[in-house]
Tab-separated table of C-alpha atoms and ligand atoms in Angstrom:
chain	number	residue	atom	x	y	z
K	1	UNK	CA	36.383	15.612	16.364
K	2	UNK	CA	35.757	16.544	12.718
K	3	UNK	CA	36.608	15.394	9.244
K	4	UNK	CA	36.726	16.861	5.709
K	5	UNK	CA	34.872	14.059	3.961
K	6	UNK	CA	34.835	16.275	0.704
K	7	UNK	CA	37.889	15.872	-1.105
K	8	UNK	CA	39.212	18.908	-3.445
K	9	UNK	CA	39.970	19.104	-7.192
K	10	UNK	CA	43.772	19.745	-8.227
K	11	UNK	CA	45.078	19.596	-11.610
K	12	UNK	CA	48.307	19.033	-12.494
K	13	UNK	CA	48.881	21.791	-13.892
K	14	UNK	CA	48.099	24.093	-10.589
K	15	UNK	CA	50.712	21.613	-8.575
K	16	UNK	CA	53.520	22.439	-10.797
K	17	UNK	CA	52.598	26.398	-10.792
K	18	UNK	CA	52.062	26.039	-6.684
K	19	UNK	CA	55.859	24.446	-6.706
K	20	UNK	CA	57.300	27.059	-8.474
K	21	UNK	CA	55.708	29.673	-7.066
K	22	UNK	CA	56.924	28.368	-2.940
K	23	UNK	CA	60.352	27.933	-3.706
K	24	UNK	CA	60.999	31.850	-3.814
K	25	UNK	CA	60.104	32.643	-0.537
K	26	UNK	CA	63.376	32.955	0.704
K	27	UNK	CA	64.309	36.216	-0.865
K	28	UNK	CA	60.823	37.869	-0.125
K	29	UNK	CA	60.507	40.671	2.984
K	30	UNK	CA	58.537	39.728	6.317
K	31	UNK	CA	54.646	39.329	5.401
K	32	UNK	CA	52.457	40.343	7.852
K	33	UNK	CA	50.852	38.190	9.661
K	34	UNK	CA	47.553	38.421	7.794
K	35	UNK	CA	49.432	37.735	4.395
K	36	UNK	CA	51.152	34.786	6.150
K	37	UNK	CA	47.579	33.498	7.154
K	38	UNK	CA	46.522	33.324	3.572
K	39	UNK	CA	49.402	31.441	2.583
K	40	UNK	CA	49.297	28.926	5.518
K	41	UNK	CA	45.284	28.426	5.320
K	42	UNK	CA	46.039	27.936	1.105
K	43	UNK	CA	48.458	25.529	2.171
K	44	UNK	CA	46.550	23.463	4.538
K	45	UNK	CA	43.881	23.058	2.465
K	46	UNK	CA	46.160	21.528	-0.223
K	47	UNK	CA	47.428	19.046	2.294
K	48	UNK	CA	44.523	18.230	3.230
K	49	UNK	CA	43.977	16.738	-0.203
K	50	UNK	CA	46.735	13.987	0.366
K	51	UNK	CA	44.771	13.088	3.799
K	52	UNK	CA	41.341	13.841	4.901
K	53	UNK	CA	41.975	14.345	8.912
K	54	UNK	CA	44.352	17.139	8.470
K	55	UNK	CA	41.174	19.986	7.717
K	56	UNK	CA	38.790	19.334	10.341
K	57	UNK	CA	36.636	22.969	9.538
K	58	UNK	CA	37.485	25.395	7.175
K	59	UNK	CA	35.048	28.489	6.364
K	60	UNK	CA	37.155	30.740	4.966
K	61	UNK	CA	37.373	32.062	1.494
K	62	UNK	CA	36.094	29.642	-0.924
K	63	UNK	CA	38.596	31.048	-3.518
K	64	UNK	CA	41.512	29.713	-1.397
K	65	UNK	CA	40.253	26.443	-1.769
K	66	UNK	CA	42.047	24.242	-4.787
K	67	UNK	CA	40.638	23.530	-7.267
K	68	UNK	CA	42.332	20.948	-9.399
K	69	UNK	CA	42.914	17.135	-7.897
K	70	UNK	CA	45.899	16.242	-6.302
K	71	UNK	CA	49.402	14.954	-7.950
K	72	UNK	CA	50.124	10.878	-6.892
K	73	UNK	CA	52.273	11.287	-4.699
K	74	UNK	CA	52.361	13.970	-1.739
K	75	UNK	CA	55.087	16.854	-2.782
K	76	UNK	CA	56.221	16.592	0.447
K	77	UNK	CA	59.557	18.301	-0.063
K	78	UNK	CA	57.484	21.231	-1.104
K	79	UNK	CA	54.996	22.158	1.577
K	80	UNK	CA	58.012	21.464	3.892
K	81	UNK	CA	59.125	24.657	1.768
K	82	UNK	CA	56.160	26.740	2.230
K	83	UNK	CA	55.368	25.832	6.040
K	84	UNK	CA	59.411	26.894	6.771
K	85	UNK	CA	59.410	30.055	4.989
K	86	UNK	CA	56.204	31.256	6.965
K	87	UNK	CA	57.537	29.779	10.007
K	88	UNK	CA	60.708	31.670	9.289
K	89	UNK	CA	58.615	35.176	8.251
K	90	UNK	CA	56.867	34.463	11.546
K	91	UNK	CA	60.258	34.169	13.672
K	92	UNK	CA	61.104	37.521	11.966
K	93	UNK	CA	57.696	39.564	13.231
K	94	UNK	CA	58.640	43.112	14.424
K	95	UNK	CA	57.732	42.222	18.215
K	96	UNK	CA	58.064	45.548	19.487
K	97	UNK	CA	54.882	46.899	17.304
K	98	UNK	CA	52.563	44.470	18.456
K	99	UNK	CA	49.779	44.521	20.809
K	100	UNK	CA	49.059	41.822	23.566
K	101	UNK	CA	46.471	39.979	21.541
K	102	UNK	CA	48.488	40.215	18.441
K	103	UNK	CA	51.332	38.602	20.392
K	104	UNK	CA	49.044	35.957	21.391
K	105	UNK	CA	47.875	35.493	17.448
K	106	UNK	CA	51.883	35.015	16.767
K	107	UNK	CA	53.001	33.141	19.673
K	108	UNK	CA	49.754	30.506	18.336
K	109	UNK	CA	50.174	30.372	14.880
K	110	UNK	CA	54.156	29.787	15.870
K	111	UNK	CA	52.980	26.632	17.235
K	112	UNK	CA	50.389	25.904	14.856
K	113	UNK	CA	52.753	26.333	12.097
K	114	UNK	CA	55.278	23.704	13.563
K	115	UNK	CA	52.669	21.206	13.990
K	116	UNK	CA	51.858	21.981	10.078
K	117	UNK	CA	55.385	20.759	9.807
K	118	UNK	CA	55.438	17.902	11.934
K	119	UNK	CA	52.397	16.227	10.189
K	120	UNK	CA	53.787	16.631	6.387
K	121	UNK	CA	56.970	15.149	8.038
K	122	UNK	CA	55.051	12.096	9.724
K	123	UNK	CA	52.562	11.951	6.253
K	124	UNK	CA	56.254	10.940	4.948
K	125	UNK	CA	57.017	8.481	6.710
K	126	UNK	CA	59.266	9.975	9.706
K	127	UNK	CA	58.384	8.086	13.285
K	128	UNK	CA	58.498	9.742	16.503
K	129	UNK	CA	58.115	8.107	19.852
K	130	UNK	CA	54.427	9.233	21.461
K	131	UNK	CA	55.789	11.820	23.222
K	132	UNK	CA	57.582	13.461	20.612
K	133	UNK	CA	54.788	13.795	18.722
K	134	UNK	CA	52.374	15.121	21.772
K	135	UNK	CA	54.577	18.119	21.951
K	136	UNK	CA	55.443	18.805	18.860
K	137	UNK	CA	51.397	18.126	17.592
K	138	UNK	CA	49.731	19.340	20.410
K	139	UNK	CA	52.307	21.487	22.212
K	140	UNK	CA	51.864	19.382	25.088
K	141	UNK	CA	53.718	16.913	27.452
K	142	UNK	CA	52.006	13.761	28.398
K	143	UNK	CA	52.090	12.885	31.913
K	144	UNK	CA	53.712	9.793	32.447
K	145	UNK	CA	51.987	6.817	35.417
K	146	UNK	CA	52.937	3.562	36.736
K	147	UNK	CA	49.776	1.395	36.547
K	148	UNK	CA	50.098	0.340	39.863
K	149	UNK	CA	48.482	4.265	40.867
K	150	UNK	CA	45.629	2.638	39.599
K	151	UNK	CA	45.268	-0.466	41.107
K	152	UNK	CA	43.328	1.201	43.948
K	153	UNK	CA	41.125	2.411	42.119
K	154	UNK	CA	40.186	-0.379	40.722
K	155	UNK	CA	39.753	-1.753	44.349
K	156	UNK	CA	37.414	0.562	45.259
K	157	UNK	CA	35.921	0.165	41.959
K	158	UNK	CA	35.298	-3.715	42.850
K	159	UNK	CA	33.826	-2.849	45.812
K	160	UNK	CA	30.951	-1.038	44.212
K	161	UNK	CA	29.847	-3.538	41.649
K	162	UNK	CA	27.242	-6.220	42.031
K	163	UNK	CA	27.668	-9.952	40.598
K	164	UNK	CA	30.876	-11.990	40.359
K	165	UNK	CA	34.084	-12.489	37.719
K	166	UNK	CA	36.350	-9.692	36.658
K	167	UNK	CA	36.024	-6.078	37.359
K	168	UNK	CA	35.334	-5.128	33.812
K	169	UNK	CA	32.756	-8.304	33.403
K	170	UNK	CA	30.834	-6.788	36.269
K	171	UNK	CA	30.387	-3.693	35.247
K	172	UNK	CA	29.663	-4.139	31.392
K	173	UNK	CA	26.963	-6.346	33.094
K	174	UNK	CA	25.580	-3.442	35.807
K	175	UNK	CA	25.763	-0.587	33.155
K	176	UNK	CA	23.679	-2.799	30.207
K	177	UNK	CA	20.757	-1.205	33.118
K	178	UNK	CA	21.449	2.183	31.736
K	179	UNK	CA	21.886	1.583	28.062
K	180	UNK	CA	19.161	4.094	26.072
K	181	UNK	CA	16.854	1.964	24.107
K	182	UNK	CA	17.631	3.009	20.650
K	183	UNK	CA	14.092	4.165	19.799
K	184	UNK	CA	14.528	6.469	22.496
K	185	UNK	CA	17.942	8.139	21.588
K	186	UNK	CA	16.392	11.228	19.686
K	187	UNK	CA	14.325	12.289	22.491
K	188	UNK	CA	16.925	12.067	24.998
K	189	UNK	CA	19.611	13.303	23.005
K	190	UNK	CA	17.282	16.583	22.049
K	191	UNK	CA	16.248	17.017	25.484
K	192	UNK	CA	20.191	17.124	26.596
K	193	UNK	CA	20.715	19.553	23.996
K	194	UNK	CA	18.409	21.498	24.299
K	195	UNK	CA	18.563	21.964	28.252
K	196	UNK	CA	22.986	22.191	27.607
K	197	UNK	CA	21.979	25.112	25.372
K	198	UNK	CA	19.993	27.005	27.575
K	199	UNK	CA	22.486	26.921	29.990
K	200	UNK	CA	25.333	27.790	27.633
K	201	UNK	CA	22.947	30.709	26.540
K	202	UNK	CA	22.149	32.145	29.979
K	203	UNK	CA	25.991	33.632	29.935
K	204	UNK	CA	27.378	33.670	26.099
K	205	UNK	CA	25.587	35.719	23.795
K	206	UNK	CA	25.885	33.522	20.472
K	207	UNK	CA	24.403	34.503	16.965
K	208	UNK	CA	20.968	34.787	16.504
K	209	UNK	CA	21.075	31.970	13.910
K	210	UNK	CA	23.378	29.823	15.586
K	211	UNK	CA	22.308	26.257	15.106
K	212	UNK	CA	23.301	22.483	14.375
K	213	UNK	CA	21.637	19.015	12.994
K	214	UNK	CA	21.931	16.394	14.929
K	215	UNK	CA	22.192	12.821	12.895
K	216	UNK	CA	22.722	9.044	14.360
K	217	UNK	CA	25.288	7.808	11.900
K	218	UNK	CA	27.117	3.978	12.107
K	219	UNK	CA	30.938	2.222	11.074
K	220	UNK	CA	32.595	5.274	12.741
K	221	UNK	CA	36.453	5.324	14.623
K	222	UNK	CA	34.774	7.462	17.202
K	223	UNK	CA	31.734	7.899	19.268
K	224	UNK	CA	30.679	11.446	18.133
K	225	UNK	CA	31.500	14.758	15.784
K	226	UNK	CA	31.024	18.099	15.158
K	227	UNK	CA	31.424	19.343	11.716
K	228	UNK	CA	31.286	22.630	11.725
K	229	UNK	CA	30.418	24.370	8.910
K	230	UNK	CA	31.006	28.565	9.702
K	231	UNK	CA	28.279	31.225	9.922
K	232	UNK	CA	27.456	29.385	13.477
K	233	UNK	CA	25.892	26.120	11.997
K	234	UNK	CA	27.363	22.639	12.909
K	235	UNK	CA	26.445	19.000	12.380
K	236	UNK	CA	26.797	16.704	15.288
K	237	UNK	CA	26.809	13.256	14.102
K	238	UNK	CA	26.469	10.313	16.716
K	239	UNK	CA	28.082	7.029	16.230
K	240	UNK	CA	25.550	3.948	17.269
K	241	UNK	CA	27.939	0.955	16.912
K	242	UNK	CA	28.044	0.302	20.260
K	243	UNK	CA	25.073	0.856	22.757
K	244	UNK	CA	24.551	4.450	24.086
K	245	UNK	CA	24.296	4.474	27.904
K	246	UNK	CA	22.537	7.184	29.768
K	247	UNK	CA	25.619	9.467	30.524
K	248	UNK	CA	26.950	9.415	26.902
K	249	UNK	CA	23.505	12.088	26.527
K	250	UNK	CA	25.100	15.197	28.323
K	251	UNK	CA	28.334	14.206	27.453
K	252	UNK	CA	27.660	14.592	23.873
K	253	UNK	CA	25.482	17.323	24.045
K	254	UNK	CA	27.837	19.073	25.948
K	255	UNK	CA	31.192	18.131	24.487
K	256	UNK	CA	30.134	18.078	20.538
K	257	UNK	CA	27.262	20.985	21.385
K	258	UNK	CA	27.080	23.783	23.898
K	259	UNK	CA	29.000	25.174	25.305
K	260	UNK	CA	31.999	22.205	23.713
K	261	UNK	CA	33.221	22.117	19.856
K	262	UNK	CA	30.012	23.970	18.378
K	263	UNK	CA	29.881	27.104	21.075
K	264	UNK	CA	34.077	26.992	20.930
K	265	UNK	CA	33.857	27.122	16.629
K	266	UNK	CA	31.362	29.509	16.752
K	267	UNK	CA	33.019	32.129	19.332
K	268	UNK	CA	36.816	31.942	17.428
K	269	UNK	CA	34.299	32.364	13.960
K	270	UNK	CA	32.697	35.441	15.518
K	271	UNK	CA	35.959	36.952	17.773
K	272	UNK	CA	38.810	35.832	15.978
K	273	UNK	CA	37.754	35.692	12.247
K	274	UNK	CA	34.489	38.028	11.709
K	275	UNK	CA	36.162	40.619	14.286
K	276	UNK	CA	39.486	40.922	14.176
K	277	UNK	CA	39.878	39.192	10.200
K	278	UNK	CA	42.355	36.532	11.787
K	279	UNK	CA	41.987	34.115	8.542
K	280	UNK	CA	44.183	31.421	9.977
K	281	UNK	CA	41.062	30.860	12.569
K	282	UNK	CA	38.981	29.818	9.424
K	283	UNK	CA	40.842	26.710	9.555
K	284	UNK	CA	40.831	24.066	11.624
K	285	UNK	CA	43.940	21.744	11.203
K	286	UNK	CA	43.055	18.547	13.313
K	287	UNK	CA	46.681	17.392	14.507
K	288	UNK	CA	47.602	21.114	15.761
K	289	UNK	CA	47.426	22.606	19.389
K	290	UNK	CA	44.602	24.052	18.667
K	291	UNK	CA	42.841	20.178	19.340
K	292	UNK	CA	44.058	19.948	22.817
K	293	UNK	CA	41.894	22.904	23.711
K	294	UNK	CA	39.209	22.211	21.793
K	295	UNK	CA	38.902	18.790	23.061
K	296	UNK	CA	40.113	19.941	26.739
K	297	UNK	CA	37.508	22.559	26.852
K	298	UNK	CA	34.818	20.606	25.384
K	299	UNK	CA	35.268	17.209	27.978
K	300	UNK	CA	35.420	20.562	31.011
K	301	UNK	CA	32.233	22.364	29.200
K	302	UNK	CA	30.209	19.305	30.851
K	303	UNK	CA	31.365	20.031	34.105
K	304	UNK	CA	30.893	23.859	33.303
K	305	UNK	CA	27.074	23.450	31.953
K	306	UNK	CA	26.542	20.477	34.336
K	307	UNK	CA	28.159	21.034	37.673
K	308	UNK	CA	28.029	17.060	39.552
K	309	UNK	CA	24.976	18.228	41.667
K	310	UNK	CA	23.130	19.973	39.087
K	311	UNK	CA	23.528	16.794	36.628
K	312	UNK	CA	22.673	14.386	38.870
K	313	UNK	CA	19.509	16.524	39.540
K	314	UNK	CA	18.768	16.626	35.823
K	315	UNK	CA	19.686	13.056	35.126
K	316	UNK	CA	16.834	11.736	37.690
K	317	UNK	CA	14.379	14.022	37.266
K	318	UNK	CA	14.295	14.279	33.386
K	319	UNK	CA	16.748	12.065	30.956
K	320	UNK	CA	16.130	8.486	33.198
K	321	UNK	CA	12.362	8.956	32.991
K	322	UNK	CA	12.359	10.125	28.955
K	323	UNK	CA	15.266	6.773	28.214
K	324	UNK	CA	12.418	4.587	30.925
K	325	UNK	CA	15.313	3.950	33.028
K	326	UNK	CA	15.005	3.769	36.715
K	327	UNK	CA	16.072	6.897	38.449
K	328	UNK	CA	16.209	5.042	41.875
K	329	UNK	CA	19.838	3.531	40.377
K	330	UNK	CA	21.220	7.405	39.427
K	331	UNK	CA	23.470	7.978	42.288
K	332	UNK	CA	25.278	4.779	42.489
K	333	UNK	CA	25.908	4.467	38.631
K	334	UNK	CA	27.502	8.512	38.986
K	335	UNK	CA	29.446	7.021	41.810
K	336	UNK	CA	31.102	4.694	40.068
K	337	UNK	CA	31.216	6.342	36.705
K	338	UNK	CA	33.130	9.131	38.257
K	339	UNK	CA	35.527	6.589	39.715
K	340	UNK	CA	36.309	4.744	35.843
K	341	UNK	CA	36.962	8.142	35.238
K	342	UNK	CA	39.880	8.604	37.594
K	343	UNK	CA	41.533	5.407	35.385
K	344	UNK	CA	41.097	7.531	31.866
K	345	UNK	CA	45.097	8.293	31.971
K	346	UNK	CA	45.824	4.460	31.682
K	347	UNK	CA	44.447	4.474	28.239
K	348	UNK	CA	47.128	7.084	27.507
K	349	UNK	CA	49.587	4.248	28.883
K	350	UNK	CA	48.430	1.552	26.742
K	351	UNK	CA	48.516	4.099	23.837
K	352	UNK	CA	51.774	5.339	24.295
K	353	UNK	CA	52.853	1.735	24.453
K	354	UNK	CA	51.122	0.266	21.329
K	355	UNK	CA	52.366	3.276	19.375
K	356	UNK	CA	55.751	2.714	20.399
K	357	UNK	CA	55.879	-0.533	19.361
K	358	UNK	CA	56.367	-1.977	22.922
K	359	UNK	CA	53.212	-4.221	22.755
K	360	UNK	CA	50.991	-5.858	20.164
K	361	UNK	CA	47.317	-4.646	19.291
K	362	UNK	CA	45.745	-7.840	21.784
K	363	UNK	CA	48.246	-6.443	24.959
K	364	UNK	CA	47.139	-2.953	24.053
K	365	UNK	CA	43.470	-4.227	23.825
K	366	UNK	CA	43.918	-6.410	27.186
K	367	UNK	CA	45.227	-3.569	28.729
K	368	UNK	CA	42.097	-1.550	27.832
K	369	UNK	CA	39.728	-3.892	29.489
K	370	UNK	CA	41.439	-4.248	32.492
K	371	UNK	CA	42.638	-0.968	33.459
K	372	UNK	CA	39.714	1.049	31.511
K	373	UNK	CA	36.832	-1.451	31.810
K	374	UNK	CA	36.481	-1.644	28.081
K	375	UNK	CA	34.025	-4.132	26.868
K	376	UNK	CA	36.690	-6.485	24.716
K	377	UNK	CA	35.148	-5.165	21.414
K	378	UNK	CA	35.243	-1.885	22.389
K	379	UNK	CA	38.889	-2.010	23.376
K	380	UNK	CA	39.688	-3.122	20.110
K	381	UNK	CA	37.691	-0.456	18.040
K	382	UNK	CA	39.801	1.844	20.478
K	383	UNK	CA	42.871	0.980	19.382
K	384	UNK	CA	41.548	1.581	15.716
K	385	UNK	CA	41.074	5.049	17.209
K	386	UNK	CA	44.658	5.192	18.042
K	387	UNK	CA	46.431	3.776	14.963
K	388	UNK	CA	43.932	6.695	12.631
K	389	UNK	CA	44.579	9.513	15.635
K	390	UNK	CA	47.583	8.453	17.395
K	391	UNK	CA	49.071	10.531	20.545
K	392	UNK	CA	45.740	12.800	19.456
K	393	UNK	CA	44.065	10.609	23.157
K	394	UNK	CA	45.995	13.248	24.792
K	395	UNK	CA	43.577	16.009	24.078
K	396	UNK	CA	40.978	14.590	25.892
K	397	UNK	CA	41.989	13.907	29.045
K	398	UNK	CA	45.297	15.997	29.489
K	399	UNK	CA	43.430	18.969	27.577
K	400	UNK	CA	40.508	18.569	30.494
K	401	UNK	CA	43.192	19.138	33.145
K	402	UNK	CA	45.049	21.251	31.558
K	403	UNK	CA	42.078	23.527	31.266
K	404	UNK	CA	40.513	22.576	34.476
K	405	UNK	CA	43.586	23.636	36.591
K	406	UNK	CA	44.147	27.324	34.342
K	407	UNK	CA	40.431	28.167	35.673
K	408	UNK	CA	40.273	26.880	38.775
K	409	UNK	CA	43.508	28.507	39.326
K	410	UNK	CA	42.197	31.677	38.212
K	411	UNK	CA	39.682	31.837	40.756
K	412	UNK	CA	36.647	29.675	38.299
K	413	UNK	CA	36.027	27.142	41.147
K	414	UNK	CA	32.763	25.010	42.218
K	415	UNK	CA	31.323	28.166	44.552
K	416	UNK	CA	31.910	30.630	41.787
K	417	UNK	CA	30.084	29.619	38.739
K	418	UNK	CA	29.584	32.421	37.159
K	419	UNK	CA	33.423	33.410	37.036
K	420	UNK	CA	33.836	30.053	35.495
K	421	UNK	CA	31.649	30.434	32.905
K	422	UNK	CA	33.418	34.316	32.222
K	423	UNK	CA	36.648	32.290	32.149
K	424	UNK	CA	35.481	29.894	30.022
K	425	UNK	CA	34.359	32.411	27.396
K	426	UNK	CA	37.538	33.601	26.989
K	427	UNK	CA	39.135	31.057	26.818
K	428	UNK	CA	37.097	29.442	23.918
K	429	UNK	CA	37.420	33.232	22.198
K	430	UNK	CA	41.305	32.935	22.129
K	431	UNK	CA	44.372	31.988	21.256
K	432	UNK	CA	45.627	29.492	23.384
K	433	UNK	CA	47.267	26.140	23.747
K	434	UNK	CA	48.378	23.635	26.193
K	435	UNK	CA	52.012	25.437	27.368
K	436	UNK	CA	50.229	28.785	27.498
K	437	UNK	CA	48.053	27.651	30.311
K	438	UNK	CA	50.615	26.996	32.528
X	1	ZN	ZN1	35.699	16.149	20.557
């Protein structure tokens, strides 16, 4: 995840100009796509001045930035205007020119462009049901389960845990033995970083000056974030509201660092934008397709850099002993770890039904702890998540199978890891969303 905590100047003055200047699109020829790029990356970046989330990234031009504040109210009518009229110029592409990657560029920035739309129509006020909004956001379609397929789960779950009371109880209890002491959270965190780099490095050839800061931040809606900043340099933040157990170390360094978010901003930067001059890569709208694969690929790109045996391996022999935690435990905390995960599409349930309006916050909450093994105040912070993010929960877990299955599929399996890691590449280095995996 990402935000744009800096907001932009607009005057007036440059709002009114902007307005008059959108509403003539309909009588102008087909732009190419490079033209349309500027316009939609110009445009973004004024939206984003009405709402913070919508620019996650953007190292682009710093000339296309605004520069005046923003009117009162958003002009919605008007970027409706602008997003159409390049949606429409983009409908109107002469196919039969194109080459395959350009058709890829188009058949992307086709989607990204209607997610554009959706969120200026949702910033005014328009509802859609979960659903809706997952396709039209993400391009995606939400798999849909009764929560009784995960009821045995949760059996075998039980069976696992020491102590007695409820499920979730139990194991808030058992995992407070792997919680990193906090003095010990740099070195850990480094040492995760550091050995997920060297792995992403051994295949990917990134910039020589590649590189990120790494800061422990608090009062955040989400447990970690890459800001990335262009010319290969991120900052990965870490949220430490809530205690920061063992696994959370490769997770993180994986999913926010190499080879997740900072390897995937740093290949489009260098493939998409520095190569080929694809501007509309220089921006990174947050509630557009382009999320599902960044979040898909970066909760995979632990399983890529860490395959289960390797981790495990790692885990006891280097990140238990630097956190003082006892090694001897490793295998049956994994065990069950990997079994919570199998329950992470109930918290798309509960989401789905919050956001619809078909239970309160404290059902949502209660549903949470019991099917997800939240700790109760971590439940509720979650469903903070939701009501600032919304059907955005899909990207995480339907992204990671979504991904998962397109390179298995395509032959990146467990006893070929170095044809994963190929497919992987490519996939961070382009276009893609969710429905053109399948
Ligand atoms: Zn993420």
């Amino acid at each position: 995840m990402q935000t744009l905590k800096k907001a932009f100047l607009f005057t007036l003055l440059f709002a009114v100009c902007w307005a008059c200047t959108t509403t003539k699109t309909e009588t102008e020829e087909v732009g190419t796509m490079d033209q349309l790029a500027e316009r939609y990356v110009k445009t973004l970046l004024r939206l984003g001045q009405y709402d913070s989330d919508v620019v996650d990234a953007y190292y682009g031009p710093e000339v296309w930035k605004p520069t005046g504040e923003p009117i009162d109210s958003l002009p919605a009518d008007e970027f409706l205007a602008e997003f159409k009229a390049i949606q429409a110029q983009l409908q109107a592409q002469d196919t039969t020119t194109l080459a395959a990657d350009e058709m890829r560029r188009l058949a992307m920035f086709k989607k990204q462009i209607l997610a554009a739309i959706t969120k200026v129509e949702m910033m005014q006020g328009k509802n859609y049901s979960f659903d809706e909004e997952a396709k039209l956001l993400y391009d995606a379609e939400p798999p849909h389960y009764a929560l009784s397929h995960f009821d045995s789960i949760l059996t075998a779950i039980d069976k696992q845990l020491p102590g007695k009371g409820t499920i979730a109880a139990r194991w808030d209890a058992y995992r407070a033995r792997f919680e990193i002491p906090k003095a010990k959270l740099d070195t850990v965190f480094k040492a995760a970083i550091a050995e997920a780099r060297n792995r992403t490095k051994a295949h990917y050839k990134l910039p020589a000056n590649e590189n990120f800061t790494l800061e422990f931040v608090t009062d955040k809606a989400w447990s970690g974030y890459n800001y990335y900043k262009g010319k290969g340099y991120s900052l990965i933040q870490i949220n430490t509201d809530f205690p920061i157990y063992i696994e959370r170390a490769i997770d993180l360094a994986a999913h926010e660092g190499y080879p997740g978010h900072h390897v995937f901003n740093v290949l489009l930067e260098q493939n998409l934008v520095d190569k080929k001059g694809w501007k509309e890569y220089s921006i990174y709208p947050l509630f557009s397709p382009q999320s599902l694969i960044a979040e898909g690929s970066a909760n995979y790109g632990i399983d890529v850099a860490f395959p289960a045996q390797e981790r495990i391996k790692f885990e006891r022999e280097v990140l238990f002993p630097l956190a003082g935690l006892n090694a001897a435990e490793a295998d049956r905390y994994y065990t069950i770890l990997d079994m919570i995960g199998q329950l992470d599409f109930a918290g798309n349930e509960a989401a789905r039904l919050y956001l619809n309006g078909e239970i309160t916050r404290e059902q949502a909450t209660d549903m949470l702890v019991k099917y997800n093994l939240y700790a109760p105040d971590k439940a509720l912070q979650r469903t903070r998540f939701m009501d600032k993010y919304r059907s955005y929960v899909i990207n995480y877990n339907l992204g990671q199978q979504l991904v998962r299955n397109y390179i298995e599929r395509n032959g990146g399996t467990d006893n070929n890891p170095g044809k994963r890691w190929e497919l992987f590449g490519e996939l961070l280095s382009n276009p893609n969303t969710a429905s053109m995996l399948k």
